[in-house]
């Protein structure tokens, strides 16, 4: 609850106001945390010609939807895509595996990297916008000799998100004495 979704929705409201009837917000709800109260507080227009919520947590389905909307756009709509959050997305090949069977190592980072490699240019050149929310996790090694330099931060999507991003907002802990 660092404010990532609220921040993305504030940007979405401004996007809708700027593009009026030509702008469409596509909110990918992969975590299940978008409440009606949050939508109401944001002031975002949820009419069907201005807002579409896609409840899905499968990487490939989410990315194919975005590709389809960007490439097959005869009305020349401007899309703002919010994936909330990349952490909750799962590869289709890993989705039905038993829990004791491991997922592909760095599978999400690979799929995200391939998607961004293919789609960042068309998204930006055609005037669309993409917001990805994610958590930063800290990897702490149990081997004191392997953890030189301290804990290492990791995030969903690997370094591809950092490489392709125009802007990165980091939400840090708030301390009352600061």
N, CA and C of each residue as an Amber inpcrd file, in Angstrom:
protein
   534
   0.8280000  -1.1900000   0.0000000   0.0000000   0.0000000   0.0000000
   0.8700000   1.2510000   0.0000000   1.7640000   1.3030000  -0.9660000
   2.6480000   2.4570000  -1.0620000   2.0860000   3.5840000  -1.8950000
   0.9050000   3.3960000  -2.5090000   0.3070000   4.4480000  -3.3090000
   0.5240000   4.2850000  -4.8050000   1.0680000   3.1540000  -5.2320000
   1.3590000   2.9510000  -6.6540000   0.0920000   2.9740000  -7.5030000
  -0.9390000   2.2690000  -7.0780000  -2.1920000   2.2230000  -7.8390000
  -2.8530000   3.5940000  -7.8580000  -2.9050000   4.2580000  -6.7220000
  -3.5040000   5.5950000  -6.6580000  -2.7570000   6.5710000  -7.5660000
  -1.4490000   6.4770000  -7.5720000  -0.6410000   7.3480000  -8.4270000
  -0.9410000   7.0580000  -9.9020000  -0.9990000   5.7870000 -10.2690000
  -1.2970000   5.4100000 -11.6580000  -2.6850000   5.9050000 -12.0650000
  -3.6530000   5.8140000 -11.1700000  -5.0060000   6.2750000 -11.4800000
  -5.0630000   7.7990000 -11.6010000  -4.2590000   8.5190000 -10.8330000
  -4.2030000   9.9800000 -10.9650000  -3.6620000  10.3650000 -12.3440000
  -2.6490000   9.6570000 -12.8000000  -2.1130000   9.8910000 -14.1430000
  -3.1800000   9.5360000 -15.1800000  -3.8970000   8.4440000 -14.9480000
  -4.9530000   8.0130000 -15.8750000  -6.0560000   9.0620000 -15.9890000
  -6.4310000   9.6780000 -14.8790000  -7.4600000  10.7260000 -14.9050000
  -6.9900000  11.8950000 -15.7710000  -5.7420000  12.2940000 -15.5950000
  -5.1750000  13.3750000 -16.4130000  -5.1120000  12.9740000 -17.8840000
  -4.7840000  11.7310000 -18.1520000  -4.7400000  11.2030000 -19.5220000
  -6.1190000  11.3250000 -20.1570000  -7.1560000  10.8960000 -19.4360000
  -8.5240000  10.9850000 -19.9540000  -8.9230000  12.4360000 -20.2160000
  -8.5940000  13.3250000 -19.3100000  -8.9460000  14.7320000 -19.4840000
  -8.2220000  15.3440000 -20.6810000  -6.9860000  14.9300000 -20.8960000
  -6.2020000  15.4710000 -22.0040000  -6.7320000  14.9840000 -23.3580000
  -7.0020000  13.6880000 -23.4750000  -7.4030000  13.1100000 -24.7640000
  -8.9170000  13.0760000 -24.9800000  -9.6690000  13.4180000 -23.9500000
 -11.1400000  13.4170000 -24.0400000 -11.6540000  12.1020000 -24.6230000
 -12.4700000  12.1390000 -25.6520000 -13.0710000  10.9320000 -26.2330000
 -12.1130000  10.0490000 -26.9980000 -10.9020000  10.5520000 -27.2820000
  -9.9090000   9.7540000 -28.0190000  -9.0420000   8.9040000 -27.0880000
  -9.1490000   9.1100000 -25.7820000  -8.3080000   8.3940000 -24.8320000
  -9.0410000   7.2640000 -24.1380000  -8.3750000   6.1480000 -23.9950000
  -8.9400000   4.9680000 -23.3260000  -7.9120000   4.4340000 -22.3390000
  -8.3380000   4.2810000 -21.0930000  -7.4830000   3.6780000 -20.0680000
  -7.8040000   2.1930000 -20.0200000  -6.7600000   1.3780000 -20.1550000
  -6.9040000  -0.0780000 -20.0470000  -6.1610000  -0.4880000 -18.7870000
  -6.9260000  -0.8820000 -17.7860000  -6.3700000  -1.2560000 -16.4830000
  -6.3210000  -2.7740000 -16.3990000  -5.1130000  -3.3240000 -16.2880000
  -4.9540000  -4.7710000 -16.1410000  -4.8400000  -5.0570000 -14.6530000
  -5.8620000  -5.7100000 -14.1480000  -5.9530000  -6.0230000 -12.7210000
  -5.4410000  -7.4490000 -12.5270000  -4.1620000  -7.5560000 -12.2130000
  -3.5910000  -8.8910000 -12.0260000  -3.4970000  -9.2850000 -10.5610000
  -3.5940000  -8.3090000  -9.6570000  -3.4890000  -8.5980000  -8.2200000
  -4.8390000  -8.7040000  -7.5290000  -5.8380000  -8.0780000  -8.0600000
  -7.1390000  -8.1240000  -7.4210000  -7.3360000  -7.0900000  -6.3380000
  -6.5720000  -5.9930000  -6.3630000  -6.6650000  -5.0010000  -5.2880000
  -7.4220000  -3.7430000  -5.6460000  -7.9150000  -3.5950000  -6.8470000
  -8.5990000  -2.3680000  -7.2420000 -10.0110000  -2.3680000  -6.6670000
 -10.2400000  -1.5010000  -5.7060000 -11.5520000  -1.4580000  -5.0490000
 -12.4200000  -0.3830000  -5.6990000 -13.7430000  -0.5340000  -5.6050000
 -14.6410000   0.5220000  -6.1020000 -14.3740000   1.8610000  -5.4160000
 -14.0090000   1.8250000  -4.1260000 -13.7180000   3.0640000  -3.3980000
 -12.5140000   3.7840000  -4.0040000 -11.4750000   3.0190000  -4.3740000
 -10.2810000   3.6280000  -4.9550000 -10.6130000   4.2540000  -6.3150000
 -11.4100000   3.5510000  -7.1040000 -11.8200000   4.0850000  -8.4150000
 -12.6110000   5.3830000  -8.2170000 -13.5560000   5.3680000  -7.2970000
 -14.3680000   6.5710000  -7.0310000 -13.5010000   7.7350000  -6.5610000
 -12.5700000   7.4490000  -5.6360000 -11.6730000   8.4940000  -5.1150000
 -10.8200000   9.1070000  -6.2230000 -10.4450000   8.2980000  -7.2030000
  -9.5460000   8.7730000  -8.2530000 -10.2310000   9.7620000  -9.1860000
 -11.5590000   9.6870000  -9.2860000 -12.2850000  10.5640000 -10.1880000
 -12.1900000  10.1550000 -11.6470000 -11.6980000   8.9680000 -11.8860000
 -11.5280000   8.4900000 -13.2530000 -12.8900000   8.1780000 -13.8810000
 -13.0070000   8.4300000 -15.1730000 -14.2290000   8.1350000 -15.9230000
 -14.2290000   6.6420000 -16.2430000 -15.2010000   5.9140000 -15.7050000
 -15.2530000   4.4660000 -15.9130000 -16.2700000   4.0550000 -16.9720000
 -16.7400000   5.0080000 -17.7630000 -17.6740000   4.6470000 -18.8360000
 -16.9510000   3.7430000 -19.8380000 -17.7160000   2.9130000 -20.5560000
 -17.0920000   1.8880000 -21.4040000 -16.2910000   2.4530000 -22.5690000
 -16.5060000   3.6940000 -22.9480000 -15.7030000   4.2730000 -24.0260000
 -14.4520000   4.9860000 -23.4980000 -14.2430000   4.9940000 -22.1590000
 -13.0850000   5.6670000 -21.5670000 -12.2410000   4.7620000 -20.6780000
 -12.7830000   3.6080000 -20.2650000 -12.0840000   2.7550000 -19.2940000
 -12.4460000   1.2970000 -19.5400000 -11.4190000   0.4520000 -19.5370000
 -11.6330000  -0.9860000 -19.6550000 -10.7650000  -1.6790000 -18.6230000
 -11.3820000  -2.5100000 -17.8010000 -10.6460000  -3.2850000 -16.8030000
 -10.5500000  -4.7190000 -17.2950000  -9.3270000  -5.2310000 -17.3470000
  -9.0720000  -6.5950000 -17.7960000  -8.5230000  -7.3660000 -16.6120000
  -9.3170000  -8.2880000 -16.0680000  -8.8920000  -9.1100000 -14.9310000
  -8.1380000 -10.3210000 -15.4670000  -6.8290000 -10.2880000 -15.3650000
  -6.0170000 -11.3810000 -15.9130000  -4.6340000 -11.3310000 -15.2750000
  -4.0850000 -12.5010000 -14.9870000  -2.7300000 -12.5410000 -14.4340000
  -1.8120000 -13.4560000 -15.2500000  -2.0570000 -13.5540000 -16.5490000
  -1.2210000 -14.3640000 -17.4390000  -0.4490000 -13.4160000 -18.3550000
   0.8850000 -13.4380000 -18.2370000   1.7570000 -12.5640000 -19.0220000
   1.3370000 -12.4900000 -20.4830000   1.3020000 -13.6460000 -21.1210000
   1.1080000 -13.6880000 -22.5630000  -0.2320000 -13.0940000 -22.9850000
  -1.2890000 -13.3520000 -22.2370000  -2.6180000 -12.8100000 -22.5780000
  -2.6450000 -11.2940000 -22.4190000  -2.0350000 -10.7930000 -21.3560000
  -1.9760000  -9.3530000 -21.1120000  -1.1870000  -8.6680000 -22.2230000
  -0.0260000  -9.2130000 -22.5430000   0.8290000  -8.5820000 -23.5450000
   0.2270000  -8.6670000 -24.9510000  -0.4670000  -9.7590000 -25.2530000
  -1.1360000  -9.8750000 -26.5620000  -2.2820000  -8.8780000 -26.6830000
  -3.0260000  -8.6410000 -25.6070000  -4.0880000  -7.6370000 -25.6300000
  -3.5000000  -6.2670000 -25.9620000  -2.4180000  -5.9100000 -25.2840000
  -1.7940000  -4.6110000 -25.5270000  -1.3110000  -4.5210000 -26.9680000
  -0.6480000  -5.5560000 -27.4510000  -0.1580000  -5.5400000 -28.8330000
  -1.3180000  -5.3820000 -29.8170000  -2.3990000  -6.1060000 -29.6050000
  -3.5530000  -6.0390000 -30.4980000  -4.1470000  -4.6230000 -30.5200000
  -4.3240000  -4.0250000 -29.3360000  -4.9140000  -2.6890000 -29.2740000
  -4.0270000  -1.6300000 -29.9390000  -2.7210000  -1.7700000 -29.7900000
  -1.7930000  -0.8080000 -30.3900000  -1.7370000  -0.9790000 -31.9080000
  -1.6660000  -2.2160000 -32.3690000  -1.4820000  -2.4680000 -33.8030000
  -2.7750000  -2.4350000 -34.6050000  -3.8890000  -2.8130000 -34.0000000
  -5.1760000  -2.8100000 -34.7040000  -6.0300000  -1.7030000 -34.0970000
  -5.8030000  -0.4840000 -34.5550000  -6.4030000   0.6890000 -33.9330000
  -6.9650000   1.6240000 -35.0150000  -8.0060000   1.1840000 -35.7350000
  -8.5280000   2.0020000 -36.8380000  -9.1370000   3.3340000 -36.3760000
  -9.5780000   3.4170000 -35.1190000 -10.1550000   4.6680000 -34.6010000
  -9.0820000   5.6420000 -34.1220000  -7.8230000   5.2180000 -34.1760000
  -6.6870000   6.0220000 -33.7210000  -6.8660000   6.4970000 -32.2740000
  -7.3440000   5.5810000 -31.4170000  -7.4710000   5.8860000 -29.9870000
  -6.0820000   5.9940000 -29.3750000  -5.9890000   6.7510000 -28.3180000
  -4.7660000   6.8190000 -27.5230000  -5.0170000   5.9840000 -26.2790000
  -4.1740000   4.9990000 -26.0740000  -4.3400000   4.0780000 -24.9520000
  -3.3400000   4.3780000 -23.8520000  -3.8320000   4.2750000 -22.6400000
  -2.9590000   4.2620000 -21.4720000  -3.1620000   2.9150000 -20.8090000
  -2.1140000   2.1210000 -20.7770000  -2.1660000   0.7880000 -20.1820000
  -1.5540000   0.8470000 -18.7940000  -2.2610000   0.2720000 -17.8260000
  -1.7380000   0.1420000 -16.4650000  -1.7300000  -1.3430000 -16.1390000
  -0.5490000  -1.8910000 -15.9080000  -0.4510000  -3.2860000 -15.4610000
  -0.1670000  -3.2380000 -13.9690000  -1.1430000  -3.6670000 -13.1770000
  -1.0710000  -3.5550000 -11.7260000  -1.2710000  -4.9430000 -11.0930000
  -0.2740000  -5.6540000 -10.9300000   1.1330000  -5.3870000 -10.9860000
   1.8320000  -6.4910000 -11.7670000   3.0380000  -6.1770000 -12.2260000
   3.8330000  -7.1500000 -12.9780000   4.1610000  -8.3600000 -12.0950000
   4.2800000  -8.1330000 -10.7980000   4.6090000  -9.2160000  -9.8610000
   3.5680000 -10.3350000  -9.8630000   2.3270000  -9.9900000 -10.1350000
   1.2420000 -10.9730000 -10.0520000   1.0400000 -11.7390000 -11.3560000
   1.7760000 -11.3820000 -12.3920000   1.6330000 -12.0850000 -13.6680000
   2.3920000 -13.4100000 -13.6400000   1.8330000 -14.3870000 -14.3140000
   2.4050000 -15.7320000 -14.3590000   2.5050000 -16.1630000 -15.8180000
   3.5770000 -16.8430000 -16.1680000   3.7120000 -17.3760000 -17.5280000
   2.6670000 -18.4570000 -17.7510000   2.1230000 -18.5200000 -18.9480000
   1.0790000 -19.4990000 -19.2570000   1.5870000 -20.9300000 -19.0800000
   2.8690000 -21.1790000 -19.3980000   3.4390000 -22.5250000 -19.2450000
   3.6020000 -22.9220000 -17.7850000   3.6580000 -21.9510000 -16.8930000
   3.8210000 -22.2370000 -15.4690000   2.4940000 -22.2500000 -14.7170000
   1.4590000 -21.7350000 -15.3440000   0.1910000 -21.5090000 -14.6610000
  -0.4160000 -22.7690000 -14.0540000  -0.4530000 -23.8510000 -14.8100000
  -1.1140000 -25.0710000 -14.3280000  -0.1630000 -26.0990000 -13.7290000
   1.0980000 -25.7280000 -13.5520000   2.0420000 -26.6570000 -12.9400000
   1.6570000 -26.8880000 -11.4790000   1.8720000 -28.0890000 -10.9860000
   1.6440000 -28.3170000  -9.5490000   2.5610000 -27.4040000  -8.7320000
   2.1410000 -27.0700000  -7.5400000   2.9150000 -26.1450000  -6.7150000
   4.3000000 -26.6760000  -6.3660000   4.4280000 -28.0080000  -6.2930000
   5.7560000 -28.5420000  -5.9580000   6.7150000 -28.4930000  -7.1440000
   6.1920000 -28.2600000  -8.3490000   7.0310000 -28.1420000  -9.5370000
   7.4320000 -26.6820000  -9.6990000   8.7040000 -26.4430000  -9.9400000
   9.1650000 -25.0550000  -9.9850000   8.8410000 -24.3900000 -11.3180000
   8.6950000 -23.0770000 -11.2380000   8.4870000 -22.2770000 -12.4360000
   9.8330000 -22.0550000 -13.1100000   9.7980000 -21.6170000 -14.3740000
  11.0280000 -21.3120000 -15.0780000  11.7380000 -20.1770000 -14.3560000
  13.0160000 -20.3600000 -14.0810000  13.7980000 -19.3340000 -13.4060000
  13.8490000 -18.0950000 -14.3060000  13.5240000 -16.9480000 -13.7400000
  13.5080000 -15.6610000 -14.4450000  12.5670000 -15.6600000 -15.6430000
  11.5540000 -16.5210000 -15.6220000  10.6030000 -16.5940000 -16.7320000
   9.8440000 -15.3000000 -16.9250000   9.3940000 -14.6960000 -15.8350000
   8.6700000 -13.4300000 -15.9230000   9.5450000 -12.3140000 -16.4650000
  10.7990000 -12.2680000 -16.0220000  11.7260000 -11.2470000 -16.5180000
  11.9700000 -11.4200000 -18.0080000  12.0710000 -12.6690000 -18.4650000
  12.2900000 -12.9290000 -19.8890000  11.0950000 -12.4870000 -20.7190000
   9.8830000 -12.8640000 -20.3080000   8.6800000 -12.4960000 -21.0510000
   8.5180000 -10.9750000 -21.0680000   8.7540000 -10.3190000 -19.9320000
   8.6510000  -8.8560000 -19.8650000   9.6780000  -8.2060000 -20.7740000
  10.8940000  -8.7170000 -20.7750000  11.9480000  -8.1670000 -21.6230000
  11.5880000  -8.2850000 -23.1020000  11.0880000  -9.4380000 -23.5060000
  10.6970000  -9.6450000 -24.9100000   9.5490000  -8.7080000 -25.2740000
   8.5580000  -8.5940000 -24.4050000   7.4240000  -7.6970000 -24.6600000
   7.9020000  -6.2620000 -24.8370000   8.7160000  -5.7750000 -23.9030000
   9.1750000  -4.3960000 -23.9770000  10.0340000  -4.1690000 -25.2140000
  10.8680000  -5.1260000 -25.5550000  11.7010000  -5.0140000 -26.7460000
  10.8410000  -4.8370000 -27.9960000   9.7350000  -5.5580000 -28.0570000
   8.8590000  -5.5090000 -29.2290000   7.9070000  -4.3220000 -29.2150000
   7.4890000  -3.8720000 -28.0410000   6.3580000  -2.9440000 -27.9750000
   6.6580000  -1.5360000 -27.4800000   7.7950000  -1.2760000 -26.8590000
   8.0480000   0.0670000 -26.3360000   8.0480000   1.0990000 -27.4590000
   8.6880000   0.8000000 -28.5700000   8.7320000   1.7640000 -29.6640000
   7.3410000   2.0430000 -30.2410000   6.5450000   1.0110000 -30.6130000
   5.2030000   1.3220000 -31.1210000   4.3220000   2.0450000 -30.0950000
   4.4230000   1.6890000 -28.8300000   3.6130000   2.3520000 -27.8040000
   3.9540000   3.8330000 -27.7520000   5.2310000   4.1670000 -27.6850000
   5.6090000   5.5760000 -27.5550000   5.4520000   6.3360000 -28.8730000
   5.8160000   5.7510000 -29.9950000   5.7210000   6.4510000 -31.2900000
   4.2780000   6.7540000 -31.6770000   3.3510000   5.8990000 -31.2740000
   1.9550000   6.0930000 -31.6310000   1.1830000   6.8830000 -30.5700000
   1.8760000   7.3930000 -29.5460000   1.2670000   8.2840000 -28.5680000
   0.5380000   7.6090000 -27.4240000   0.8440000   6.3400000 -27.1880000
   0.2160000   5.6160000 -26.0870000   1.1150000   5.7200000 -24.8460000
   0.6370000   5.1580000 -23.7600000   1.3700000   5.2250000 -22.4940000
   1.2420000   3.8870000 -21.7830000   2.2860000   3.4870000 -21.0640000
   2.2950000   2.2280000 -20.3220000   2.8450000   2.4860000 -18.9280000
   2.0800000   2.0760000 -17.9220000   2.5420000   2.1430000 -16.5300000
   2.5770000   0.7230000 -15.9970000   3.7250000   0.3380000 -15.4750000
   3.8950000  -0.9690000 -14.8390000   4.1410000  -0.7300000 -13.3630000
   3.3670000  -1.3810000 -12.5030000   3.6600000  -1.3050000 -11.0790000
   4.2910000  -2.6210000 -10.6650000   5.1760000  -2.5350000  -9.6940000
   5.7990000  -3.7510000  -9.1750000   6.3530000  -3.4790000  -7.7830000
   6.6710000  -4.5460000  -7.1130000   7.2870000  -4.4770000  -5.7950000
   8.7920000  -4.6610000  -5.9660000   9.5500000  -4.0950000  -5.0860000
  10.9770000  -4.3850000  -5.0330000  11.1740000  -5.3270000  -3.8600000
  11.7630000  -6.4690000  -4.1370000  12.0230000  -7.4500000  -3.0850000
  13.5120000  -7.4660000  -2.7920000  13.8410000  -7.8090000  -1.5940000
  15.2400000  -7.8920000  -1.2050000  15.6140000  -9.3480000  -1.0500000
  16.6930000  -9.7180000  -1.6950000  17.2120000 -11.0820000  -1.6050000
  18.3200000 -11.0840000  -0.5640000  18.1230000 -11.8480000   0.4830000
  19.1120000 -11.9260000   1.5500000  19.7140000 -13.3220000   1.5210000
  21.0130000 -13.3820000   1.3760000  21.6980000 -14.6690000   1.3070000
  21.9340000 -15.2090000   2.7140000  21.8020000 -16.5200000   2.8580000
  22.0880000 -17.1350000   4.1490000  23.5950000 -17.3670000   4.3250000
  24.3370000 -17.2370000   3.2350000  25.7880000 -17.3860000   3.2760000
  26.4030000 -16.0070000   3.5190000  27.0230000 -15.7890000   4.6710000
  27.5600000 -14.4540000   4.9770000  28.6550000 -14.0180000   4.0070000
  29.3610000 -14.9660000   3.3890000  30.4390000 -14.6200000   2.4640000
  29.8960000 -14.2550000   1.0780000  28.7160000 -14.7670000   0.7420000
  28.1200000 -14.4890000  -0.5680000  27.3690000 -13.1630000  -0.5720000
  27.1160000 -12.6210000   0.6020000  26.2860000 -11.4120000   0.6670000
  27.1180000 -10.1450000   0.8250000  28.3220000 -10.1290000   0.2900000
  29.1410000  -8.9130000   0.3580000  28.4040000  -7.7870000  -0.3400000
  28.4300000  -6.6400000   0.2630000  27.7200000  -5.5040000  -0.3040000
  26.2830000  -5.4120000   0.1830000  25.8600000  -6.3500000   1.0160000
  24.5160000  -6.2930000   1.5810000  23.4670000  -6.9590000   0.7170000
  22.2100000  -6.8180000   1.1220000  21.1060000  -7.4380000   0.3870000
  20.9810000  -6.8520000  -1.0200000  20.5120000  -7.6890000  -1.9360000
  20.3400000  -7.2550000  -3.3160000  18.8540000  -7.0810000  -3.6150000
  18.5040000  -5.9380000  -4.2010000  17.1130000  -5.6650000  -4.5780000
  16.7870000  -6.3740000  -5.8860000  15.5860000  -6.9410000  -5.9570000
  15.1070000  -7.6020000  -7.1640000  13.6950000  -7.1080000  -7.4290000
  13.3300000  -7.0190000  -8.7040000  11.9590000  -6.6480000  -9.0280000
  11.4790000  -7.4690000 -10.2040000  10.1580000  -7.6180000 -10.3010000
   9.5700000  -8.3710000 -11.4080000   9.9350000  -7.6890000 -12.7100000
  10.1800000  -8.4890000 -13.7350000  10.5340000  -7.9280000 -15.0280000
  12.0220000  -7.7260000 -15.1830000  12.7730000  -7.9840000 -14.1170000
  14.2220000  -7.8510000 -14.1970000  14.6510000  -6.4270000 -14.5200000
  15.8030000  -6.2930000 -15.1640000  16.3390000  -4.9760000 -15.4890000
  15.7150000  -4.3730000 -16.7420000  14.9410000  -5.1610000 -17.5010000
  14.3250000  -4.6380000 -18.7210000  13.4280000  -3.4480000 -18.4140000
  12.6970000  -3.5130000 -17.3160000  11.8050000  -2.4090000 -16.9620000
  12.6200000  -1.1360000 -16.7420000  13.7360000  -1.2370000 -16.0510000
  14.5800000  -0.0690000 -15.8250000  15.1690000   0.4470000 -17.1330000
  15.5540000  -0.4560000 -18.0070000  16.1930000  -0.0750000 -19.2660000
  15.2350000   0.6700000 -20.1930000  14.0010000   0.2150000 -20.2900000
  13.0520000   0.7860000 -21.2400000  12.2190000   1.9340000 -20.6790000
  12.3030000   2.1850000 -19.4030000  11.4470000   3.1980000 -18.7630000
  11.8720000   4.6140000 -19.1150000  10.8910000   5.4790000 -19.3360000
  11.1620000   6.9100000 -19.4590000  11.2090000   7.5480000 -18.0800000
  10.3550000   7.0700000 -17.1890000  10.2900000   7.5910000 -15.8210000
  10.1430000   6.4230000 -14.8650000  10.7620000   6.5420000 -13.7050000
  10.6170000   5.5440000 -12.6540000  10.2800000   6.2840000 -11.3660000
   9.1730000   5.9050000 -10.7600000   8.7960000   6.4710000  -9.4560000
   9.0430000   5.3890000  -8.4150000   9.7990000   5.7150000  -7.4070000
  10.0510000   4.7760000  -6.3260000   9.3610000   5.2770000  -5.0730000
   8.5340000   4.4150000  -4.5000000   7.8130000   4.7510000  -3.2810000
   8.5680000   4.1170000  -2.1210000   9.0370000   4.9450000  -1.2180000
   9.8220000   4.4460000  -0.0990000   9.0420000   4.6080000   1.1960000
   9.5220000   3.9160000   2.2240000   8.8890000   3.9900000   3.5330000
   8.8150000   5.4350000   4.0120000   7.7010000   5.7550000   4.6630000
   7.5600000   7.0610000   5.2940000   7.8570000   6.9170000   6.7730000
   8.6030000   7.8530000   7.2800000   8.9150000   7.8600000   8.6980000
   8.3640000   9.1540000   9.2780000   7.6570000   9.0530000  10.3860000
   7.0320000  10.2340000  10.9810000   8.0320000  11.2840000  11.4220000
   9.2630000  10.9080000  11.7350000  10.2410000  11.8880000  12.1980000
  10.9220000  12.5990000  11.0370000  10.7320000  12.1440000   9.8050000
  11.3700000  12.7910000   8.6420000  10.6120000  14.0320000   8.2110000
